[in-house]
mmCIF file of C-alpha atoms (C1' of nucleotides) in Angstrom:
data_model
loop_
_atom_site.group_PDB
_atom_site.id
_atom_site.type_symbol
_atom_site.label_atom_id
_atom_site.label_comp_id
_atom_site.label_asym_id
_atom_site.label_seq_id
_atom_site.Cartn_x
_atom_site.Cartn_y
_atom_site.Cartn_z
ATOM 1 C CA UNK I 1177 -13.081 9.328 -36.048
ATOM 2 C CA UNK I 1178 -13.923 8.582 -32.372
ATOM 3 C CA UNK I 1179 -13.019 10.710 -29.623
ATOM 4 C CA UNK I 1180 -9.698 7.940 -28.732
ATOM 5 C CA UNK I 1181 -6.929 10.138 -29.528
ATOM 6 C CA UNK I 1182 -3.739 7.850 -30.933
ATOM 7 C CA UNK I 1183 -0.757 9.370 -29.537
ATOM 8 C CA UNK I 1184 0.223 11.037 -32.367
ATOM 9 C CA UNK I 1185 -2.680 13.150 -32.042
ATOM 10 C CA UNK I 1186 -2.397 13.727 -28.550
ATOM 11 C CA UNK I 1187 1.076 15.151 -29.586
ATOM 12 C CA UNK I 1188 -0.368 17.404 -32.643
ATOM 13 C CA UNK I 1189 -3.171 18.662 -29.900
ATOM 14 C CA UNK I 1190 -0.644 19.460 -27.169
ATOM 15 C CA UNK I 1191 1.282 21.509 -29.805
ATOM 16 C CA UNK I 1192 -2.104 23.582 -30.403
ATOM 17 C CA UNK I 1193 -2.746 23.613 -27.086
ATOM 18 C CA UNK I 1194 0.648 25.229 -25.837
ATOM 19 C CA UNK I 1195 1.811 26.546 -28.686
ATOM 20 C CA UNK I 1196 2.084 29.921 -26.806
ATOM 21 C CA UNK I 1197 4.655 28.307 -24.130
ATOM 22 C CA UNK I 1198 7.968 28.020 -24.695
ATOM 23 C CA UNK I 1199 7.803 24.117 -24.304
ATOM 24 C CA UNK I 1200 10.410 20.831 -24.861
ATOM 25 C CA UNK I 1201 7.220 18.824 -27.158
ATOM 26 C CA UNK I 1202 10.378 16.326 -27.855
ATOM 27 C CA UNK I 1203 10.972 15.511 -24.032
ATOM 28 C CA UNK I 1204 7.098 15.234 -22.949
ATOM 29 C CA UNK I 1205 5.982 12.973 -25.755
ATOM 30 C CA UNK I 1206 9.018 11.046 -25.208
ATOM 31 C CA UNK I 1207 8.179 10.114 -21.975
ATOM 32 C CA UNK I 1208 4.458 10.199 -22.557
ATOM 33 C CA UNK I 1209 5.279 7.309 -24.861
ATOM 34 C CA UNK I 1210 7.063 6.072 -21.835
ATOM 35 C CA UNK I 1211 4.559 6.017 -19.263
ATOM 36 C CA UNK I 1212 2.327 4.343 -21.821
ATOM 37 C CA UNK I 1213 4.671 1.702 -23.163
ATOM 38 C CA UNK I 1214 5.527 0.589 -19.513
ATOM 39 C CA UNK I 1215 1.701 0.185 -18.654
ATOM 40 C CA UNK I 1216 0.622 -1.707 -21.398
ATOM 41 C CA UNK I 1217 3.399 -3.954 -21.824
ATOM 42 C CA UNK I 1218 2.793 -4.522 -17.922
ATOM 43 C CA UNK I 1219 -0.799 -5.030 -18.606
ATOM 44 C CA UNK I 1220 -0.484 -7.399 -21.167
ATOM 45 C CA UNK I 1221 2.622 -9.564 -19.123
ATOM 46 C CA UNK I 1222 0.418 -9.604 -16.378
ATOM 47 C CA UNK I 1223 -3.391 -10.881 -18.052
ATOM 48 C CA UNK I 1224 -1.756 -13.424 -20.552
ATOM 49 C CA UNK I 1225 1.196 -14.814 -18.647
ATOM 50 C CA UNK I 1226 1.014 -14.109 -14.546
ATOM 51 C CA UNK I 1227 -2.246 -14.154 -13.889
ATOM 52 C CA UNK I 1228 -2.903 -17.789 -14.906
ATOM 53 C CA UNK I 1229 -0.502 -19.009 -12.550
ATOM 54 C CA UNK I 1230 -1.360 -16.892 -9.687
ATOM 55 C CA UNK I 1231 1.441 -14.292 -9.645
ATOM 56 C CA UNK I 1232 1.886 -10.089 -8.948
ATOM 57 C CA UNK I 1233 3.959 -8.532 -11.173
ATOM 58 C CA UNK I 1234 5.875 -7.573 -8.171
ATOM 59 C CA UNK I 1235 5.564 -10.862 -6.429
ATOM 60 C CA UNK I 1236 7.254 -12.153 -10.394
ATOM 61 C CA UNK I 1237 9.741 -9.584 -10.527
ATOM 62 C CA UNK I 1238 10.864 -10.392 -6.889
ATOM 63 C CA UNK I 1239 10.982 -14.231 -8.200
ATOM 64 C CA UNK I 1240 13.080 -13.392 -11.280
ATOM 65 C CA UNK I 1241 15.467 -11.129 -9.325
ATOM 66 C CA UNK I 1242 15.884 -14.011 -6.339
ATOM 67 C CA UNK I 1243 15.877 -16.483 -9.152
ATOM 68 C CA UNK I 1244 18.987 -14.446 -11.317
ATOM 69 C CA UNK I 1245 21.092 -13.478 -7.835
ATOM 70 C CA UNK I 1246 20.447 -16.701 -5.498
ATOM 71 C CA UNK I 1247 20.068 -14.921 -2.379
ATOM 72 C CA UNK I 1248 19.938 -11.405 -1.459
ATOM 73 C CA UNK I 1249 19.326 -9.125 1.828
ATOM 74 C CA UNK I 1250 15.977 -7.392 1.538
ATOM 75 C CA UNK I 1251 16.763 -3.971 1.118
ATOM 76 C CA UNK I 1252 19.311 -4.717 -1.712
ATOM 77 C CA UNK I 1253 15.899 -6.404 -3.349
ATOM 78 C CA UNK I 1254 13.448 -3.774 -3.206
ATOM 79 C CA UNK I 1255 15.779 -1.591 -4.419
ATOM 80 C CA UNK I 1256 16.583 -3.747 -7.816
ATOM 81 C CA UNK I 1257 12.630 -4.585 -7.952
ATOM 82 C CA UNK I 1258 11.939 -0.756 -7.767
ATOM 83 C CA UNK I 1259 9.277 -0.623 -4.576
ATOM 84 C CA UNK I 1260 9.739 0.709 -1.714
ATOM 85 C CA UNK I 1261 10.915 -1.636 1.736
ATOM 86 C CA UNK I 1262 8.114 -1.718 3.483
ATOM 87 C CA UNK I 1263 6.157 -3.143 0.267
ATOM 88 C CA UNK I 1264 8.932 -5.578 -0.101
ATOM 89 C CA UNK I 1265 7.777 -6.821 3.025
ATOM 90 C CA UNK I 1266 4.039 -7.429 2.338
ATOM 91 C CA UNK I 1267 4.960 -9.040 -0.856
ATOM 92 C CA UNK I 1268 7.948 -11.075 0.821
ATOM 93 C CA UNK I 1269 5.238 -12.184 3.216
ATOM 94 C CA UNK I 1270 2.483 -13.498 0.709
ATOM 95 C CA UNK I 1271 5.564 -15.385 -1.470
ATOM 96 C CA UNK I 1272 6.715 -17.130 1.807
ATOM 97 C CA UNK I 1273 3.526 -18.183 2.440
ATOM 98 C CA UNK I 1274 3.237 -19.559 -0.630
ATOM 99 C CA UNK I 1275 6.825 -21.501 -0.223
ATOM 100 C CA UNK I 1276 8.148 -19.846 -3.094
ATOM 101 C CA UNK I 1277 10.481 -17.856 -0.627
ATOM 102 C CA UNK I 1278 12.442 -18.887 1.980
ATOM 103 C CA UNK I 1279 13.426 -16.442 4.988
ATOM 104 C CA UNK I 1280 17.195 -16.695 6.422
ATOM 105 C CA UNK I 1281 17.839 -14.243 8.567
ATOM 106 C CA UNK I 1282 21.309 -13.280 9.204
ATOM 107 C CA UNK I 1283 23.557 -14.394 12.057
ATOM 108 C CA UNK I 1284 26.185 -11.551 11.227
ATOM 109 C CA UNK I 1285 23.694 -8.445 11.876
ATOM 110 C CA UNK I 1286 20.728 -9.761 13.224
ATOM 111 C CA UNK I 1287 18.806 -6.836 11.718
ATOM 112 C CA UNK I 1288 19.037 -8.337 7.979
ATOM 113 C CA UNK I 1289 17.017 -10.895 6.462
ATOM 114 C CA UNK I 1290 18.066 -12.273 2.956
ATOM 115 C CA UNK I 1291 15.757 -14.384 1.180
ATOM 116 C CA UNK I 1292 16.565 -17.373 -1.243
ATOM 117 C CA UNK I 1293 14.115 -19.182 -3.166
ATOM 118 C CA UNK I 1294 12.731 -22.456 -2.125
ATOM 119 C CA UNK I 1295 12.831 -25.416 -4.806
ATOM 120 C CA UNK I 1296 9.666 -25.123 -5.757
ATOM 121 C CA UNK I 1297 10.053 -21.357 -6.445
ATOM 122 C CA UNK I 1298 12.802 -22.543 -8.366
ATOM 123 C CA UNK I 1299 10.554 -24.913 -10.470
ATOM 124 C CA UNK I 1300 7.782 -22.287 -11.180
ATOM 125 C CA UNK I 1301 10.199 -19.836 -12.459
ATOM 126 C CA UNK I 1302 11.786 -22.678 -14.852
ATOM 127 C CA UNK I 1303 8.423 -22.754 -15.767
ATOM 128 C CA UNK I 1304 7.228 -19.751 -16.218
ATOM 129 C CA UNK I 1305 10.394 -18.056 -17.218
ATOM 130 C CA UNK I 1306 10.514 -19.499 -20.917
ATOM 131 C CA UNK I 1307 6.668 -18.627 -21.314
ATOM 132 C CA UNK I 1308 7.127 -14.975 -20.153
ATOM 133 C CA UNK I 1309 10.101 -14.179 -22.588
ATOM 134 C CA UNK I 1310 8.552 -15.581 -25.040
ATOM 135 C CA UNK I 1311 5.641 -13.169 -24.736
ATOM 136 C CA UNK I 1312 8.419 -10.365 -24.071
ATOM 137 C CA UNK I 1313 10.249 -11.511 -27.578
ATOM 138 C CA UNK I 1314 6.961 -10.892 -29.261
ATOM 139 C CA UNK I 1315 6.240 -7.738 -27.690
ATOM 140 C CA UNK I 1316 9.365 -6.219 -29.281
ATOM 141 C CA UNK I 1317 9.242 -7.815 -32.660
ATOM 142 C CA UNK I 1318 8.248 -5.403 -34.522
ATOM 143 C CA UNK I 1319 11.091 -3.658 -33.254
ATOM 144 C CA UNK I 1320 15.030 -3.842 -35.619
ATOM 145 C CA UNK I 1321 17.882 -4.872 -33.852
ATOM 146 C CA UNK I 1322 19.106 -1.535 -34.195
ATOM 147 C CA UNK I 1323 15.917 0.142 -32.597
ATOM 148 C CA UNK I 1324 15.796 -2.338 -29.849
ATOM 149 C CA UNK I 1325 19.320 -1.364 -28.965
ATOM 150 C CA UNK I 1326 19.031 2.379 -29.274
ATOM 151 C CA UNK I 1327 15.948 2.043 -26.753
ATOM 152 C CA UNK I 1328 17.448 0.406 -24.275
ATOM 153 C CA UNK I 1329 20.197 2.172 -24.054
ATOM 154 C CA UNK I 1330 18.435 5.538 -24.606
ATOM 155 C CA UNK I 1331 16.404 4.001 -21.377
ATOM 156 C CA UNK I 1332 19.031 2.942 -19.030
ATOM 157 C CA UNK I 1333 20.473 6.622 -19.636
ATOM 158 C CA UNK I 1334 16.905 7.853 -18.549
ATOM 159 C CA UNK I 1335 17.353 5.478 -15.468
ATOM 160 C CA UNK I 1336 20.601 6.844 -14.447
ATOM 161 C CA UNK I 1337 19.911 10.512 -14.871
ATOM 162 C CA UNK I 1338 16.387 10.557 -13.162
ATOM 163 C CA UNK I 1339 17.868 8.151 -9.954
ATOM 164 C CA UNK I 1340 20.350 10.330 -9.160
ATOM 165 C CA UNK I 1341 18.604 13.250 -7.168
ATOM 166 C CA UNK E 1352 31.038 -3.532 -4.624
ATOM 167 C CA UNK E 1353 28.152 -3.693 -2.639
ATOM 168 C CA UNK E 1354 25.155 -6.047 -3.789
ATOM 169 C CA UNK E 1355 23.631 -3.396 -5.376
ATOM 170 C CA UNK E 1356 23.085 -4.450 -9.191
ATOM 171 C CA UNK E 1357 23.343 -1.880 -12.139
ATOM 172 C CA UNK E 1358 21.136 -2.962 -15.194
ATOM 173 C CA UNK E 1359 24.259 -3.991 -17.247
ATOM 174 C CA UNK E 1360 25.542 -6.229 -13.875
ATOM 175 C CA UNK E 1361 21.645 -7.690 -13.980
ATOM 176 C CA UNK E 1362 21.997 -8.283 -17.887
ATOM 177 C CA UNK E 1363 25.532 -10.565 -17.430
ATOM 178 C CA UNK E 1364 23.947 -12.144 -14.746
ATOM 179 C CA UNK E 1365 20.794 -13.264 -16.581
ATOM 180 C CA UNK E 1366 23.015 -14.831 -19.215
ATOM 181 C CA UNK E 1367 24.983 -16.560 -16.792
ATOM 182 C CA UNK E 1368 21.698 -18.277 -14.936
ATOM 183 C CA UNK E 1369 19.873 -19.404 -17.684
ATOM 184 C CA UNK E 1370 22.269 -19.838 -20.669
ATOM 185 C CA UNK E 1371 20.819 -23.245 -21.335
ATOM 186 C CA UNK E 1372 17.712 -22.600 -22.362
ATOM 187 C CA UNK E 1373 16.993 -20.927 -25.639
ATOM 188 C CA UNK E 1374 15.672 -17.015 -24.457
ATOM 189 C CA UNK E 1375 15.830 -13.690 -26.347
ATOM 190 C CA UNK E 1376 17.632 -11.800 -23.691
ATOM 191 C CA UNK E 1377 17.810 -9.209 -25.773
ATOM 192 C CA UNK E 1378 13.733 -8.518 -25.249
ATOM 193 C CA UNK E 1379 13.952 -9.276 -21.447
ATOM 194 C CA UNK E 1380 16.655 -6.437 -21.153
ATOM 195 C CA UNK E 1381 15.015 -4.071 -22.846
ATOM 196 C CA UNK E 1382 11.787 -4.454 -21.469
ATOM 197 C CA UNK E 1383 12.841 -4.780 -17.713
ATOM 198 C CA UNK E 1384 14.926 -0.975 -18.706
ATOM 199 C CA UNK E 1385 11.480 0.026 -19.599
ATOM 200 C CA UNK E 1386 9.968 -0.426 -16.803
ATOM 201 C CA UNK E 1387 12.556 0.588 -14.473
ATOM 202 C CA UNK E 1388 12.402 3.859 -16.380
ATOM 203 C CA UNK E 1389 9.247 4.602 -16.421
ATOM 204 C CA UNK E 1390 9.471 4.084 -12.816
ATOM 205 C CA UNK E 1391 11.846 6.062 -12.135
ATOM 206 C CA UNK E 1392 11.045 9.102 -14.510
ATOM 207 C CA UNK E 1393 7.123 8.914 -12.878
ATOM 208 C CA UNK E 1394 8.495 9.044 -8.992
ATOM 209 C CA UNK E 1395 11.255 11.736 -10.037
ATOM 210 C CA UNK E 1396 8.668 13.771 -11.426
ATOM 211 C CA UNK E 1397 5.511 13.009 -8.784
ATOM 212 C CA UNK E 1398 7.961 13.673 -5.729
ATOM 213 C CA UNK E 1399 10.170 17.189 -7.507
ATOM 214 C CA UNK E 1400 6.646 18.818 -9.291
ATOM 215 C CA UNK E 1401 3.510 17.158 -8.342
ATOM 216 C CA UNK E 1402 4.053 16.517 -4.731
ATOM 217 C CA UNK E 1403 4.804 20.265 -3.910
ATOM 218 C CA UNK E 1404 1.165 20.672 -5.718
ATOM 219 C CA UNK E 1405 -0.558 17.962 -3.390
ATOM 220 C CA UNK E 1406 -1.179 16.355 -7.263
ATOM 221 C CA UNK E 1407 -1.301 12.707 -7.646
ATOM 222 C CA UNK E 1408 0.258 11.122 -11.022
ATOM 223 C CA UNK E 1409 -3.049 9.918 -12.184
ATOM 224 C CA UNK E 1410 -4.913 13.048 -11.370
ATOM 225 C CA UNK E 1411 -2.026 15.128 -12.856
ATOM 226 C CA UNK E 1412 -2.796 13.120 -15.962
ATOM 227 C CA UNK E 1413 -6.250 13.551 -15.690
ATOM 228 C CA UNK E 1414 -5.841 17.012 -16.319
ATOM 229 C CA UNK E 1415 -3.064 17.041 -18.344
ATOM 230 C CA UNK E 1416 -5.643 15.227 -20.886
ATOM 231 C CA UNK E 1417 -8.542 17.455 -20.198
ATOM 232 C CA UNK E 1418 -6.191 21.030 -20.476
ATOM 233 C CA UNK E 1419 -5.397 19.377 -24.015
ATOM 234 C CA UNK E 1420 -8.654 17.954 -25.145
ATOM 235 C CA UNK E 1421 -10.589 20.669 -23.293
ATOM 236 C CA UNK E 1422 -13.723 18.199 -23.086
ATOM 237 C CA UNK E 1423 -14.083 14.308 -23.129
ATOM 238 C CA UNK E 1424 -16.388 11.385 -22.135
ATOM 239 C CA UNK E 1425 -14.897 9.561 -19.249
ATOM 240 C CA UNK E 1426 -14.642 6.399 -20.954
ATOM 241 C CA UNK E 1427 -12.165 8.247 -23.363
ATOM 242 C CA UNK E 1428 -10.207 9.560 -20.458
ATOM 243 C CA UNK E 1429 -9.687 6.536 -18.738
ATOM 244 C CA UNK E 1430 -8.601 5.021 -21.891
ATOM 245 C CA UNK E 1431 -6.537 8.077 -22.685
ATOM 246 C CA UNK E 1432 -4.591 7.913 -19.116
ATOM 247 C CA UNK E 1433 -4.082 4.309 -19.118
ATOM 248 C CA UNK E 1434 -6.876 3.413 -15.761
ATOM 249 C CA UNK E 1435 -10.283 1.598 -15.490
ATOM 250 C CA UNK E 1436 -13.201 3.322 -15.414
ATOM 251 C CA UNK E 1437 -13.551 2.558 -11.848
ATOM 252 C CA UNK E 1438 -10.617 4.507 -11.098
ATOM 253 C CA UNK E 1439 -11.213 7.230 -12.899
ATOM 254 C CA UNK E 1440 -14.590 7.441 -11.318
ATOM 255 C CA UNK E 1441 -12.498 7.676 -7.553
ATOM 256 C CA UNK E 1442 -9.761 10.005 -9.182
ATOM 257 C CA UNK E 1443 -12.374 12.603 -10.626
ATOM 258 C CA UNK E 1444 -14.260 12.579 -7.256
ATOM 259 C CA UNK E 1445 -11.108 13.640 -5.976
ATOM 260 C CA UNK E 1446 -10.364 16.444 -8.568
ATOM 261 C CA UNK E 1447 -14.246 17.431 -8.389
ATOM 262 C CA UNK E 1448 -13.810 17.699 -4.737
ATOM 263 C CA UNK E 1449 -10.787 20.050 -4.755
ATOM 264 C CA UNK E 1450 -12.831 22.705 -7.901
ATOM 265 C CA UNK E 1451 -10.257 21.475 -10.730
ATOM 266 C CA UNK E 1452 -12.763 20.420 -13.062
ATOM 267 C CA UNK E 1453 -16.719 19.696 -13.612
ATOM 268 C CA UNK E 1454 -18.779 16.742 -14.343
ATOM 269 C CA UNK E 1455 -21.283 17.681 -17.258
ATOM 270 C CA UNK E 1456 -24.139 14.791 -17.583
ATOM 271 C CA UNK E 1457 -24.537 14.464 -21.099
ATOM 272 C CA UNK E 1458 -28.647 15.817 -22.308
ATOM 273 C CA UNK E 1459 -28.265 13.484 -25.558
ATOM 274 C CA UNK E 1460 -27.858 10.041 -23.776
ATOM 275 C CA UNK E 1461 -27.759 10.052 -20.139
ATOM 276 C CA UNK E 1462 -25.508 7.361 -19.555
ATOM 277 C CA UNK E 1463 -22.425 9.385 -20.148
ATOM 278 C CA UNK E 1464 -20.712 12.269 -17.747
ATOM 279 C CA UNK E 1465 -17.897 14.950 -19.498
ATOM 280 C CA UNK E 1466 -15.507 16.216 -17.555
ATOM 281 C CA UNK E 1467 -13.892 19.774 -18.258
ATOM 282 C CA UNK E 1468 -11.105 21.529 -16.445
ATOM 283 C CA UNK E 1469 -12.816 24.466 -14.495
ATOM 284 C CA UNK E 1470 -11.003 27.844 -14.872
ATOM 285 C CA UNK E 1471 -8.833 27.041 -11.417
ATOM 286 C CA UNK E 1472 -8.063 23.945 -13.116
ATOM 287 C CA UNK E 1473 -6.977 25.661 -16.158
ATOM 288 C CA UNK E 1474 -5.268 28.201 -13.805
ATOM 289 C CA UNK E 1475 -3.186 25.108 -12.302
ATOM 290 C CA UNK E 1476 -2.486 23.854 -15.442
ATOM 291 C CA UNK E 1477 -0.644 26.644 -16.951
ATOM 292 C CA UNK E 1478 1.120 27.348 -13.537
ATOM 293 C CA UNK E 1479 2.736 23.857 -13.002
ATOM 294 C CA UNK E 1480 2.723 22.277 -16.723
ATOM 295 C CA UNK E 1481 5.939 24.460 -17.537
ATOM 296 C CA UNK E 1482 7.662 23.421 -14.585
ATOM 297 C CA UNK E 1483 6.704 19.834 -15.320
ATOM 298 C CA UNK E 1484 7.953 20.188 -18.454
ATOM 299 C CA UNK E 1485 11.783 21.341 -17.422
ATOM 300 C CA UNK E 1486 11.903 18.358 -15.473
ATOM 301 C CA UNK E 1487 11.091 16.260 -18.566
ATOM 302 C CA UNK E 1488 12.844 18.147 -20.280
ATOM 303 C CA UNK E 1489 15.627 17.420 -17.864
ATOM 304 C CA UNK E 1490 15.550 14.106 -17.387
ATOM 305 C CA UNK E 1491 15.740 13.690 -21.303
ATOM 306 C CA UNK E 1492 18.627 16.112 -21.781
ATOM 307 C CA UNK E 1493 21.895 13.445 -21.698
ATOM 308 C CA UNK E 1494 19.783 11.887 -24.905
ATOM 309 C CA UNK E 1495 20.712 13.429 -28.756
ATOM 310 C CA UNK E 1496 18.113 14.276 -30.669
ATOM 311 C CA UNK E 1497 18.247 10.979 -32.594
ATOM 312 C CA UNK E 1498 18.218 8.683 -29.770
ATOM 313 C CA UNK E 1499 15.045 10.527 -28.511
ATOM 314 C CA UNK E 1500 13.803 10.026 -31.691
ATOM 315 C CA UNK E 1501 14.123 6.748 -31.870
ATOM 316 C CA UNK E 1502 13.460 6.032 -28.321
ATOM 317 C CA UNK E 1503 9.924 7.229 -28.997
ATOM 318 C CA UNK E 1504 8.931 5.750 -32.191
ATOM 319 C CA UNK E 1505 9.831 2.446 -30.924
ATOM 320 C CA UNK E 1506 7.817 2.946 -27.403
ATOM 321 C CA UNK E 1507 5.213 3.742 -30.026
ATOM 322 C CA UNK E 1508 5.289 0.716 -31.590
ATOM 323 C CA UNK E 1509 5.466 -1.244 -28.209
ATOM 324 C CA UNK E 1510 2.298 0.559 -27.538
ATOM 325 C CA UNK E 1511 0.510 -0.790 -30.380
ATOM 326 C CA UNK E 1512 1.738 -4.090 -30.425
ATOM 327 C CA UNK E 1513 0.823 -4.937 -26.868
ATOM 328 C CA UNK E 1514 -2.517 -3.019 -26.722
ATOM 329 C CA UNK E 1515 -3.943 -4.809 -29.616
ATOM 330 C CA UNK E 1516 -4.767 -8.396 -27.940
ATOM 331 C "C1'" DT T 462 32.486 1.340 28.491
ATOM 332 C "C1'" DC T 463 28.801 3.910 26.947
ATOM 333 C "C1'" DC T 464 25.833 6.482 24.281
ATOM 334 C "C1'" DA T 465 24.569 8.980 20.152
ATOM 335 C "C1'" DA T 466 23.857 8.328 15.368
ATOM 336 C "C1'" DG T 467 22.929 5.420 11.656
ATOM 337 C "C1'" DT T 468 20.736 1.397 9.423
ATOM 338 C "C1'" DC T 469 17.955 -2.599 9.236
ATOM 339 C "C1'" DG T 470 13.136 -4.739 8.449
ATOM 340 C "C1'" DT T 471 8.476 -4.076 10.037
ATOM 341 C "C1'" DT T 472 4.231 -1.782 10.958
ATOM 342 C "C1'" DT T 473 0.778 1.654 10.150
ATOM 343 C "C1'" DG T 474 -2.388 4.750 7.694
ATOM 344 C "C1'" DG T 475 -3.980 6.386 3.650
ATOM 345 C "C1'" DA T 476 -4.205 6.630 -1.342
ATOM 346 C "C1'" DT T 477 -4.401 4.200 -5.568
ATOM 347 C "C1'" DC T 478 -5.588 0.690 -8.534
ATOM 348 C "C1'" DC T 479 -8.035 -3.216 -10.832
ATOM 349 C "C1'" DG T 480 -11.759 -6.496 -11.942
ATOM 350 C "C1'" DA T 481 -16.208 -7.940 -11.305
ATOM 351 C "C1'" DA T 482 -20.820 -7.015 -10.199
ATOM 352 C "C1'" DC T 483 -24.334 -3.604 -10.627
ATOM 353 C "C1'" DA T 484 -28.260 -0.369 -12.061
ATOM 354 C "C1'" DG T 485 -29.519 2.808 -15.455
ATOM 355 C "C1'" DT T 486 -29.885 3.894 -20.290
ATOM 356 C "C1'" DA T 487 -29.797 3.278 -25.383
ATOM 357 C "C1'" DA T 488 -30.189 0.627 -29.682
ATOM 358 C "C1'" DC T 489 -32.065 -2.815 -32.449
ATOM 359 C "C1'" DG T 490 -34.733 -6.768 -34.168
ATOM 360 C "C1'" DC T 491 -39.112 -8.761 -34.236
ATOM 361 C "C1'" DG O 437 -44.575 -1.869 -28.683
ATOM 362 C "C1'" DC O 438 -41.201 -4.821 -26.325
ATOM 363 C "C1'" DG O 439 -37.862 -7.744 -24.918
ATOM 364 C "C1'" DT O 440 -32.951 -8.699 -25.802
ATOM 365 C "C1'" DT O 441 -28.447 -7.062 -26.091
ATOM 366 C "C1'" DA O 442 -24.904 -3.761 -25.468
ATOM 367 C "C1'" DC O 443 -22.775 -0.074 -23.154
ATOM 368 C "C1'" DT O 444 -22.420 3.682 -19.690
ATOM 369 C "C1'" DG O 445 -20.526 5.285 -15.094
ATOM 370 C "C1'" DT O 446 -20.561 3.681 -10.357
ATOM 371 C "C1'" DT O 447 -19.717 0.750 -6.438
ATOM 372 C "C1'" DC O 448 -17.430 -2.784 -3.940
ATOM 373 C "C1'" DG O 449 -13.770 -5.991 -2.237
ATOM 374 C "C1'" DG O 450 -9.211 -6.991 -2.260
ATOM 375 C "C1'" DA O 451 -4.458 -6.230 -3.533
ATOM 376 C "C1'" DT O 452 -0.735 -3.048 -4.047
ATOM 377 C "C1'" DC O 453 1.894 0.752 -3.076
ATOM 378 C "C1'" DC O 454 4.319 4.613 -0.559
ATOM 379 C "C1'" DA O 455 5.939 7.540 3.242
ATOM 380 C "C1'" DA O 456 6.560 8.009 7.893
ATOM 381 C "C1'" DA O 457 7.051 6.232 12.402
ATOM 382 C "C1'" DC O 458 8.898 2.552 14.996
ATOM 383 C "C1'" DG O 459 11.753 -0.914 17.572
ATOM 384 C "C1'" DA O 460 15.735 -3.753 17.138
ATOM 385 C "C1'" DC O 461 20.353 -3.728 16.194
ATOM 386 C "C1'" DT O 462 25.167 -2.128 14.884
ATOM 387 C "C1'" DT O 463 28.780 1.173 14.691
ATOM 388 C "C1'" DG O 464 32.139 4.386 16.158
ATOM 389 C "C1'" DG O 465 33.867 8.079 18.806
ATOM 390 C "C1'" DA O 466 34.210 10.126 23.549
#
DNA sequence: TCCAAGTCGTTTGGATCCGAACAGTAACGC
DNA sequence: GCGTTACTGTTCGGATCCAAACGACTTGGA
């Protein structure tokens, strides 16, 4: 056995480790598993389907969300993407230069900018769109229907409760 | 309602947008909850424990994975944490730099370095790890017992499936 | 009307991160 | 021995990210 450590060791060590403490194992190898899941599924998204076609996995996400919601103002954006505003505008900037993006800014308050995407961003993600779930569908097949649901739904309750502070 | 969009708003919007063509929404919505969650759980926890600590999330789990492992070859720790080697070599300048842990050159083959948490890094460790934990703790508390359980097992498996290519 | 407070997107500075290129070291076949 | 191959940690360039400061703009009460 090499020193890589599964995580089901990591979790047996910890235990050894802190067994002294009075510790919640449950909660930190829960989101442990989290942390991990997230980056590698990330990873992999991002080598086998964005990267051949030249895309963040911000600058995609921002896409998608455009693409599902037509046109929003940019705060409402990073806030659904998850990254800060002043990221949104560095990525905003390289999409737009691209012509994925189009900038309107708006003639009610002239301090909000929505942006909409172009036709051709609107082609890439009918391209890419298909490709990328289909990479998503076989992430999660080894996954039941009934585990699949009792994630998410355990994970949107981890959304809600660790936004709210 | 303002245009801010909850997951399950997002979800019923998806469907509406691309209904025609033949996705397994189902996999998109559970891996875009995944990553919003591990967002959020990661900057909940880096700004309410580590930030008070002037700890970064990667260095945090740096030594995290050195308290438990108590020595290990910096290939294995990059691999451990989830960064490239090149990062790791920046992050444990950092930690080196601050007296948290040591670099060891190895005498056997003197390609390889081991790190090891130095006794103010094991000092740190058992100061902040139980507050960390809480917050986990915390965050996971509106979950039963079998949702957590399930939650992780199937992050598990998403871990596997999507590291192995 | 006017100004103080709030909100918008942008800019800035610094930290983090990855991937590729690199030099040093080890292992193995011939 | 000795060159080829593989693998280590490091360095470098470029992209990403955040938090804080900022200017532009709107709002609402005095």
């Amino acid at each position: 056995m090499p020193d890589r450590h599964t995580l089901a060791e990591t979790e047996q060590a910890t235990r050894e480790r802190v067994q002294h403490l009075p510790l919640d194992f449950a909660a930190s190898h829960a989101l442990l598993s989290l942390y991990r899941a997230a980056n590698a599924v990330r990873g992999h998204l991002t080598n086998n389907v964005l990267r051949p076609h030249d895309l963040t996995w911000t600058g995609f996400l921002v896409l998608w969300t455009l693409w599902i919601w037509d046109s929003m103002e940019t705060r409402d954006i990073a806030e659904s993407v998850g990254i800060s505003k002043g990221t949104l505008t560095g990525v905003a900037k390289t999409l737009a230069s691209r012509e994925l993006i189009e900038r309107i800014p708006s003639t009610a308050d002239r301090r909000l900018v929505n942006l909409k995407l172009s036709p051709a961003g609107v082609e890439l993600m009918e391209e890419i769109y298909p490709e990328f779930n289909k990479t998503e569908s076989r992430i999660v097949g080894d996954l039941d229907a009934r585990e699949l649901d009792t994630m998410t739904s355990a994970l949107r309750t981890l959304v809600e409760t660790s936004e709210q502070s």
